[in-house]
Amino acid sequence: MVQVNDSYLRLKAGYLFPEIARRVKAFTEAHPGAAVIRLGIGDVTEPLPAACREAMQQAIEAMGTREGFHGYGPEQGYGWLREAIARHDFQARGCEVSAEEIFISDGSKCDSSNILDILGAGNRIAVTDPVYPVYVDSNVMAGRTGDADGGGRYGGLTYLPITAANGFVAPLPEQPVDLIYLCFPNNPTGAVATREQLKQWVDYALAHNALILFDAAYEAFISDPELPHSIYEIEGARRCAIEFRSFSKNAGFTGTRCAFTVVPRGLTGTTANGEPVELWGLWNRRQSTKFNGVSYIVQRGAEAVYSPEGQEQVRGLIRFYMENAAIIRRELEAAGLQVYGGQQAPYVWIKTPDGLDSWGFFDHLLNQAHVVGTPGSGFGAAGEGYFRLSAFNSRANVDEAMRRIRAL
């Protein structure tokens, strides 16, 4: 008889975003005339940059010729894209990252889950609370946690609360851990980390032989020149950190799919016997075995992000979404709500009003304003009493959503 992976049965009833979709579907079926505005899931709305579209169109034309046709590409990504990333995103900021340390993929969500393939089951794991749900759920699926308690926290994980009191920057663990998930700019709170704060994490990881899994998917939205965009801007990070990046939010690739992960050469873990093993080689083998690479056409589109035209167009997209975030912050504050984030990140984190819990506020906005957001409790127990709105939408929708919320 076929057995299932029992670890999946430990997952909480519904992944956050499918549950949101279920509730919205039920509402729209009951109210077919309602014009629902979705500021929940962080999906972009503006068209792909022209430079990327043109590069992909040229690649499609090339694929129609014998000379320009490409079959299977390198699982790690084409060298010309990896070199462009290394030069523009890292070396230009003084980071010692080479092209061979960059692995192209179809999404940082996938990579932050798949990285567990090369890491042992006995690692002690720390996550922030609230947290991007994939970090937790992928560990549950892999059998690396116990059951969830009444508050939704899983046994075997160390939760690091991020709250208004600590500026939404997690405290260092009180007990030693081996794996640390960090996301800055933070999803869901919109908080950022200073160089000094990241240095504390790097120093901790080096002192405890721990590994930082650093999600920098929103780094392009940082406008303050004093804030770091990469963990590798911190001395010593190459010896203790893997970084995940994506073209989804900065260049609108959510439906096109292209991202990358940086695994430095010389970064090591240990075998069960305590022998050091380079993680680069393990990840390279994992990708070569279980991944066939991102399409040639998409990678040409991603390469165009680094052209002068692409850089200008991407800056325009980022500016547009951050203007949305500023409107959301301004209007919600004017409505008397307590608001965080939205200044170096495309997410606004709201304290729910009038004693409403997170899902209660979700239902209130959906039913009364026909606006969809994301309940903070879906990101973890410490997210209860908070609510996330995304700046990824049209200007008309953002303005109308804020008008409706203020009218409440």
Short mmCIF file of C-alpha atoms in Angstrom, two decimals:
data_model
loop_
_atom_site.label_atom_id
_atom_site.label_comp_id
_atom_site.label_asym_id
_atom_site.label_seq_id
_atom_site.Cartn_x
_atom_site.Cartn_y
_atom_site.Cartn_z
CA MET A 1 0.00 0.00 0.00
CA VAL A 2 1.28 3.46 -0.92
CA GLN A 3 2.20 5.56 2.11
CA VAL A 4 1.99 9.34 2.15
CA ASN A 5 4.43 11.77 3.64
CA ASP A 6 2.89 12.14 7.11
CA SER A 7 4.70 15.44 7.60
CA TYR A 8 2.18 17.10 5.26
CA LEU A 9 -0.53 16.20 7.74
CA ARG A 10 1.15 18.48 10.30
CA LEU A 11 0.51 21.52 8.14
CA LYS A 12 -2.07 23.92 9.42
CA ALA A 13 -5.48 23.67 7.78
CA GLY A 14 -4.78 25.98 4.84
CA TYR A 15 -1.82 27.82 3.42
CA LEU A 16 -2.42 31.51 3.98
CA PHE A 17 -2.94 32.66 0.40
CA PRO A 18 -5.25 29.80 -0.71
CA GLU A 19 -7.40 30.54 2.35
CA ILE A 20 -7.59 34.19 1.31
CA ALA A 21 -8.59 33.09 -2.19
CA ARG A 22 -11.26 30.80 -0.77
CA ARG A 23 -12.84 33.59 1.29
CA VAL A 24 -12.71 36.07 -1.58
CA LYS A 25 -14.29 33.52 -3.93
CA ALA A 26 -17.12 32.89 -1.48
CA PHE A 27 -17.71 36.64 -1.11
CA THR A 28 -17.71 37.39 -4.85
CA GLU A 29 -20.07 34.51 -5.55
CA ALA A 30 -22.44 35.89 -2.93
CA HIS A 31 -21.99 39.47 -4.17
CA PRO A 32 -21.42 39.24 -7.94
CA GLY A 33 -21.69 42.99 -8.39
CA ALA A 34 -19.00 43.88 -5.87
CA ALA A 35 -15.84 45.45 -7.32
CA VAL A 36 -13.19 43.81 -5.14
CA ILE A 37 -9.75 45.45 -4.96
CA ARG A 38 -6.95 43.05 -4.06
CA LEU A 39 -4.08 44.44 -2.00
CA GLY A 40 -3.31 41.07 -0.42
CA ILE A 41 -0.92 38.79 -2.31
CA GLY A 42 2.22 40.64 -3.37
CA ASP A 43 1.72 40.17 -7.11
CA VAL A 44 2.82 42.95 -9.44
CA THR A 45 0.40 44.59 -11.86
CA GLU A 46 2.45 46.76 -14.23
CA PRO A 47 3.68 45.46 -17.63
CA LEU A 48 7.12 43.95 -18.11
CA PRO A 49 9.78 46.54 -18.93
CA ALA A 50 10.07 47.18 -22.66
CA ALA A 51 13.76 46.24 -22.63
CA CYS A 52 12.90 42.79 -21.26
CA ARG A 53 10.06 42.26 -23.72
CA GLU A 54 12.23 43.24 -26.66
CA ALA A 55 15.05 40.95 -25.53
CA MET A 56 12.64 38.02 -25.18
CA GLN A 57 11.10 38.72 -28.59
CA GLN A 58 14.57 38.70 -30.14
CA ALA A 59 15.32 35.44 -28.35
CA ILE A 60 12.11 33.88 -29.71
CA GLU A 61 13.10 34.89 -33.22
CA ALA A 62 16.55 33.41 -32.70
CA MET A 63 15.01 30.15 -31.49
CA GLY A 64 13.32 29.89 -34.90
CA THR A 65 16.68 29.57 -36.66
CA ARG A 66 19.22 26.76 -36.67
CA GLU A 67 21.98 29.16 -35.72
CA GLY A 68 20.09 30.74 -32.82
CA PHE A 69 18.25 27.70 -31.50
CA HIS A 70 18.95 26.67 -27.88
CA GLY A 71 18.01 23.34 -26.34
CA TYR A 72 18.91 22.37 -22.81
CA GLY A 73 20.90 25.13 -21.19
CA PRO A 74 23.25 24.89 -18.21
CA GLU A 75 21.31 24.04 -15.06
CA GLN A 76 23.16 26.81 -13.21
CA GLY A 77 22.13 29.44 -15.77
CA TYR A 78 23.83 30.98 -18.79
CA GLY A 79 27.17 32.58 -18.10
CA TRP A 80 26.24 35.94 -19.62
CA LEU A 81 23.34 36.37 -17.17
CA ARG A 82 25.33 35.19 -14.16
CA GLU A 83 28.16 37.58 -15.05
CA ALA A 84 25.75 40.52 -15.43
CA ILE A 85 24.23 39.78 -12.02
CA ALA A 86 27.62 39.45 -10.33
CA ARG A 87 28.85 42.71 -11.82
CA HIS A 88 25.78 44.91 -11.28
CA ASP A 89 24.18 43.53 -8.10
CA PHE A 90 27.23 42.59 -6.07
CA GLN A 91 30.63 43.71 -7.34
CA ALA A 92 29.31 47.25 -7.93
CA ARG A 93 28.50 47.32 -4.18
CA GLY A 94 31.89 46.01 -3.15
CA CYS A 95 30.68 42.44 -2.59
CA GLU A 96 33.02 39.60 -3.42
CA VAL A 97 30.61 37.47 -5.45
CA SER A 98 31.63 35.74 -8.68
CA ALA A 99 29.46 34.54 -11.55
CA GLU A 100 30.06 30.88 -10.73
CA GLU A 101 28.56 31.43 -7.26
CA ILE A 102 25.24 32.53 -8.79
CA PHE A 103 22.62 29.89 -9.65
CA ILE A 104 19.69 30.96 -11.86
CA SER A 105 16.30 29.51 -10.93
CA ASP A 106 12.57 29.95 -11.50
CA GLY A 107 11.88 31.61 -8.14
CA SER A 108 13.34 32.45 -4.75
CA LYS A 109 10.29 30.82 -3.14
CA CYS A 110 11.41 27.55 -4.74
CA ASP A 111 15.05 28.04 -3.80
CA SER A 112 14.36 28.89 -0.16
CA SER A 113 12.46 25.60 0.06
CA ASN A 114 14.76 23.47 -2.07
CA ILE A 115 17.86 24.52 -0.12
CA LEU A 116 16.73 22.06 2.57
CA ASP A 117 17.70 19.24 0.18
CA ILE A 118 21.38 19.84 0.98
CA LEU A 119 21.00 20.52 4.70
CA GLY A 120 20.78 17.88 7.42
CA ALA A 121 17.58 17.05 9.27
CA GLY A 122 19.15 17.62 12.68
CA ASN A 123 19.75 21.36 12.29
CA ARG A 124 18.23 23.66 14.89
CA ILE A 125 16.18 26.23 13.00
CA ALA A 126 15.29 29.83 13.86
CA VAL A 127 12.60 31.88 12.12
CA THR A 128 11.19 35.29 12.82
CA ASP A 129 7.58 35.61 13.97
CA PRO A 130 5.75 36.83 11.91
CA VAL A 131 7.47 35.19 8.95
CA TYR A 132 7.00 34.44 5.26
CA PRO A 133 5.05 31.15 5.56
CA VAL A 134 7.19 29.21 3.08
CA TYR A 135 10.17 29.12 5.44
CA VAL A 136 8.11 27.32 8.07
CA ASP A 137 5.90 25.16 5.86
CA SER A 138 8.81 23.81 3.81
CA ASN A 139 10.45 22.61 7.03
CA VAL A 140 7.17 21.02 8.15
CA MET A 141 6.85 19.23 4.80
CA ALA A 142 10.43 17.98 5.10
CA GLY A 143 9.70 16.45 8.51
CA ARG A 144 11.94 18.84 10.44
CA THR A 145 9.38 20.05 12.96
CA GLY A 146 6.94 18.71 15.49
CA ASP A 147 3.21 19.44 15.58
CA ALA A 148 1.77 22.95 15.77
CA ASP A 149 0.51 24.18 19.12
CA GLY A 150 -2.67 26.16 19.69
CA GLY A 151 -0.94 29.37 18.62
CA GLY A 152 0.29 27.87 15.39
CA ARG A 153 3.94 27.50 16.43
CA TYR A 154 5.61 24.24 15.46
CA GLY A 155 7.68 22.18 17.83
CA GLY A 156 11.35 22.07 16.96
CA LEU A 157 11.53 25.64 15.66
CA THR A 158 12.95 28.62 17.51
CA TYR A 159 10.66 31.62 17.02
CA LEU A 160 12.12 35.12 17.23
CA PRO A 161 9.33 37.67 17.77
CA ILE A 162 9.51 40.86 15.71
CA THR A 163 7.27 43.56 17.12
CA ALA A 164 6.84 47.30 17.23
CA ALA A 165 8.77 47.25 20.51
CA ASN A 166 11.96 45.96 18.84
CA GLY A 167 11.46 47.83 15.58
CA PHE A 168 10.51 44.56 13.85
CA VAL A 169 14.14 43.43 13.98
CA ALA A 170 14.48 39.99 15.56
CA PRO A 171 16.57 39.54 18.70
CA LEU A 172 19.47 37.12 18.58
CA PRO A 173 18.50 33.60 19.71
CA GLU A 174 18.97 32.90 23.40
CA GLN A 175 19.90 29.29 22.59
CA PRO A 176 22.32 28.23 19.84
CA VAL A 177 20.75 27.50 16.45
CA ASP A 178 22.18 26.20 13.18
CA LEU A 179 19.92 27.69 10.49
CA ILE A 180 18.59 31.25 10.58
CA TYR A 181 16.01 32.59 8.13
CA LEU A 182 16.21 36.36 7.66
CA CYS A 183 14.28 38.53 5.18
CA PHE A 184 15.13 42.21 4.65
CA PRO A 185 13.38 44.33 3.56
CA ASN A 186 11.02 42.23 5.56
CA ASN A 187 7.98 40.41 4.33
CA PRO A 188 5.43 40.97 5.88
CA THR A 189 6.32 43.94 8.13
CA GLY A 190 8.24 46.13 5.65
CA ALA A 191 11.04 46.62 8.19
CA VAL A 192 14.67 47.00 7.12
CA ALA A 193 17.98 46.13 8.76
CA THR A 194 20.96 48.44 9.22
CA ARG A 195 24.56 47.38 8.63
CA GLU A 196 25.08 47.23 12.38
CA GLN A 197 22.08 44.94 12.85
CA LEU A 198 23.16 42.60 10.05
CA LYS A 199 26.70 42.55 11.45
CA GLN A 200 25.28 41.25 14.74
CA TRP A 201 23.71 38.36 12.84
CA VAL A 202 26.86 37.61 10.87
CA ASP A 203 28.95 37.70 14.06
CA TYR A 204 26.46 35.36 15.75
CA ALA A 205 26.52 32.93 12.82
CA LEU A 206 30.31 32.87 12.72
CA ALA A 207 30.54 32.36 16.48
CA HIS A 208 28.04 29.47 16.46
CA ASN A 209 28.96 27.91 13.09
CA ALA A 210 25.43 28.72 11.92
CA LEU A 211 24.12 29.37 8.41
CA ILE A 212 22.02 32.45 7.52
CA LEU A 213 19.45 31.95 4.74
CA PHE A 214 19.04 35.57 3.63
CA ASP A 215 16.03 36.48 1.50
CA ALA A 216 16.72 39.76 -0.31
CA ALA A 217 13.82 39.56 -2.77
CA TYR A 218 12.83 43.18 -2.01
CA GLU A 219 16.27 44.80 -1.89
CA ALA A 220 15.58 46.92 -4.98
CA PHE A 221 12.99 48.92 -3.01
CA ILE A 222 15.62 50.28 -0.60
CA SER A 223 16.24 53.97 -1.30
CA ASP A 224 18.29 54.90 1.79
CA PRO A 225 21.98 54.77 0.72
CA GLU A 226 23.01 53.86 4.26
CA LEU A 227 21.09 50.57 4.22
CA PRO A 228 22.69 47.38 2.88
CA HIS A 229 21.11 45.58 -0.08
CA SER A 230 23.01 42.32 0.37
CA ILE A 231 24.21 40.28 3.34
CA TYR A 232 27.56 40.14 1.54
CA GLU A 233 28.11 43.83 2.22
CA ILE A 234 28.88 42.68 5.76
CA GLU A 235 32.39 41.42 6.45
CA GLY A 236 32.48 37.68 7.08
CA ALA A 237 29.09 36.94 5.49
CA ARG A 238 30.62 34.80 2.75
CA ARG A 239 31.57 32.30 5.43
CA CYS A 240 28.06 32.01 6.90
CA ALA A 241 25.32 33.05 4.46
CA ILE A 242 23.37 32.04 1.36
CA GLU A 243 21.37 34.79 -0.35
CA PHE A 244 18.17 34.53 -2.40
CA ARG A 245 17.20 37.14 -5.00
CA SER A 246 14.39 37.49 -7.53
CA PHE A 247 13.37 39.45 -10.63
CA SER A 248 9.71 39.04 -9.66
CA LYS A 249 9.06 42.29 -7.84
CA ASN A 250 11.65 44.71 -9.24
CA ALA A 251 11.17 43.79 -12.92
CA GLY A 252 7.67 42.31 -12.88
CA PHE A 253 8.70 38.69 -13.47
CA THR A 254 6.06 37.08 -11.23
CA GLY A 255 4.46 35.48 -14.29
CA THR A 256 7.71 35.09 -16.20
CA ARG A 257 9.72 33.33 -13.45
CA CYS A 258 13.38 34.09 -12.95
CA ALA A 259 15.44 34.37 -9.78
CA PHE A 260 18.83 33.36 -8.42
CA THR A 261 20.62 32.10 -5.35
CA VAL A 262 24.17 32.94 -4.28
CA VAL A 263 26.19 30.16 -2.66
CA PRO A 264 29.76 31.35 -1.97
CA ARG A 265 32.69 29.05 -2.67
CA GLY A 266 34.31 28.03 0.60
CA LEU A 267 31.05 28.14 2.58
CA THR A 268 30.86 24.82 4.41
CA GLY A 269 28.67 22.61 6.50
CA THR A 270 29.64 19.39 8.24
CA THR A 271 28.81 15.73 7.79
CA ALA A 272 27.35 13.64 10.61
CA ASN A 273 30.97 12.77 11.45
CA GLY A 274 31.99 16.42 11.67
CA GLU A 275 33.87 16.55 8.37
CA PRO A 276 33.59 19.88 6.49
CA VAL A 277 31.79 19.86 3.13
CA GLU A 278 31.50 22.76 0.70
CA LEU A 279 27.84 23.73 0.20
CA TRP A 280 28.50 25.08 -3.30
CA GLY A 281 29.24 21.60 -4.58
CA LEU A 282 26.16 20.11 -2.94
CA TRP A 283 23.86 22.80 -4.36
CA ASN A 284 25.48 22.47 -7.77
CA ARG A 285 24.82 18.73 -7.69
CA ARG A 286 21.25 19.23 -6.47
CA GLN A 287 20.46 21.67 -9.28
CA SER A 288 22.16 19.52 -11.91
CA THR A 289 20.12 16.51 -10.81
CA LYS A 290 16.69 17.97 -10.04
CA PHE A 291 16.45 21.15 -12.14
CA ASN A 292 16.68 21.66 -15.90
CA GLY A 293 17.25 25.37 -15.79
CA VAL A 294 15.28 28.49 -16.72
CA SER A 295 14.40 28.93 -20.39
CA TYR A 296 16.82 30.69 -22.69
CA ILE A 297 14.13 33.22 -23.64
CA VAL A 298 13.40 34.20 -20.03
CA GLN A 299 17.09 34.49 -19.18
CA ARG A 300 17.59 36.88 -22.11
CA GLY A 301 14.76 38.94 -20.69
CA ALA A 302 16.41 38.97 -17.26
CA GLU A 303 19.74 39.97 -18.79
CA ALA A 304 18.04 43.03 -20.30
CA VAL A 305 17.26 44.26 -16.77
CA TYR A 306 20.93 45.26 -16.59
CA SER A 307 20.96 47.23 -19.84
CA PRO A 308 20.84 51.04 -19.49
CA GLU A 309 17.26 51.03 -20.77
CA GLY A 310 16.30 48.16 -18.49
CA GLN A 311 17.79 49.84 -15.44
CA GLU A 312 15.85 53.04 -16.13
CA GLN A 313 12.60 51.15 -16.69
CA VAL A 314 13.02 49.04 -13.54
CA ARG A 315 13.68 52.19 -11.50
CA GLY A 316 10.42 53.55 -12.90
CA LEU A 317 8.51 50.45 -11.75
CA ILE A 318 10.02 50.63 -8.28
CA ARG A 319 9.26 54.33 -8.02
CA PHE A 320 5.65 53.69 -9.06
CA TYR A 321 5.05 50.98 -6.44
CA MET A 322 6.75 52.98 -3.71
CA GLU A 323 4.52 55.95 -4.54
CA ASN A 324 1.61 53.57 -4.02
CA ALA A 325 3.08 52.60 -0.65
CA ALA A 326 3.39 56.26 0.33
CA ILE A 327 -0.26 56.86 -0.55
CA ILE A 328 -1.34 53.86 1.53
CA ARG A 329 0.71 55.02 4.52
CA ARG A 330 -0.56 58.59 4.29
CA GLU A 331 -4.23 57.67 3.94
CA LEU A 332 -4.21 55.02 6.64
CA GLU A 333 -2.46 57.34 9.09
CA ALA A 334 -5.02 60.01 8.26
CA ALA A 335 -7.70 57.43 9.08
CA GLY A 336 -6.17 57.08 12.53
CA LEU A 337 -4.51 53.70 12.03
CA GLN A 338 -1.09 52.75 13.39
CA VAL A 339 1.10 52.03 10.39
CA TYR A 340 4.59 50.55 9.84
CA GLY A 341 6.71 49.75 6.79
CA GLY A 342 6.01 51.08 3.32
CA GLN A 343 9.07 53.33 3.19
CA GLN A 344 11.89 51.02 2.05
CA ALA A 345 9.59 48.13 1.11
CA PRO A 346 6.35 47.66 -0.86
CA TYR A 347 4.40 46.36 2.15
CA VAL A 348 2.50 48.34 4.76
CA TRP A 349 1.98 46.66 8.16
CA ILE A 350 -1.06 47.89 10.06
CA LYS A 351 -2.15 47.49 13.68
CA THR A 352 -5.75 46.30 13.53
CA PRO A 353 -8.17 48.77 15.11
CA ASP A 354 -10.90 48.47 17.73
CA GLY A 355 -9.69 45.18 19.17
CA LEU A 356 -10.32 43.26 15.94
CA ASP A 357 -8.19 40.20 15.35
CA SER A 358 -6.42 39.74 12.01
CA TRP A 359 -9.05 37.62 10.27
CA GLY A 360 -11.81 39.75 11.76
CA PHE A 361 -10.24 42.83 10.16
CA PHE A 362 -9.85 40.88 6.89
CA ASP A 363 -13.55 40.06 6.85
CA HIS A 364 -14.44 43.62 7.87
CA LEU A 365 -12.50 45.17 4.97
CA LEU A 366 -13.76 42.57 2.49
CA ASN A 367 -17.41 42.89 3.47
CA GLN A 368 -17.58 46.63 4.12
CA ALA A 369 -14.98 48.09 1.73
CA HIS A 370 -14.56 45.23 -0.76
CA VAL A 371 -10.80 45.46 -0.21
CA VAL A 372 -8.57 42.39 0.26
CA GLY A 373 -5.47 42.41 2.46
CA THR A 374 -3.50 39.76 4.33
CA PRO A 375 -4.17 38.85 7.98
CA GLY A 376 -1.04 39.15 10.10
CA SER A 377 -1.82 35.96 12.00
CA GLY A 378 -1.28 34.04 8.76
CA PHE A 379 2.40 34.92 9.05
CA GLY A 380 2.73 33.60 12.60
CA ALA A 381 1.38 33.95 16.12
CA ALA A 382 3.14 37.28 16.69
CA GLY A 383 1.39 38.64 13.63
CA GLU A 384 -1.97 38.45 15.36
CA GLY A 385 -3.46 41.92 15.66
CA TYR A 386 -1.69 43.14 12.50
CA PHE A 387 -2.62 43.30 8.83
CA ARG A 388 -0.59 43.64 5.62
CA LEU A 389 -1.46 45.68 2.56
CA SER A 390 0.56 45.45 -0.64
CA ALA A 391 1.55 48.40 -2.81
CA PHE A 392 1.49 46.20 -5.91
CA ASN A 393 -1.52 47.47 -7.82
CA SER A 394 -2.66 50.18 -10.21
CA ARG A 395 -2.77 53.77 -8.96
CA ALA A 396 -6.51 53.91 -9.58
CA ASN A 397 -7.10 50.83 -7.45
CA VAL A 398 -4.88 52.09 -4.62
CA ASP A 399 -6.63 55.46 -4.58
CA GLU A 400 -10.07 53.84 -4.60
CA ALA A 401 -9.16 51.30 -1.92
CA MET A 402 -7.91 54.07 0.36
CA ARG A 403 -11.07 56.11 -0.26
CA ARG A 404 -13.18 53.13 0.76
CA ILE A 405 -11.12 52.38 3.88
CA ARG A 406 -11.17 55.99 5.02
CA ALA A 407 -14.95 56.02 4.54
CA LEU A 408 -15.19 53.27 7.17
#
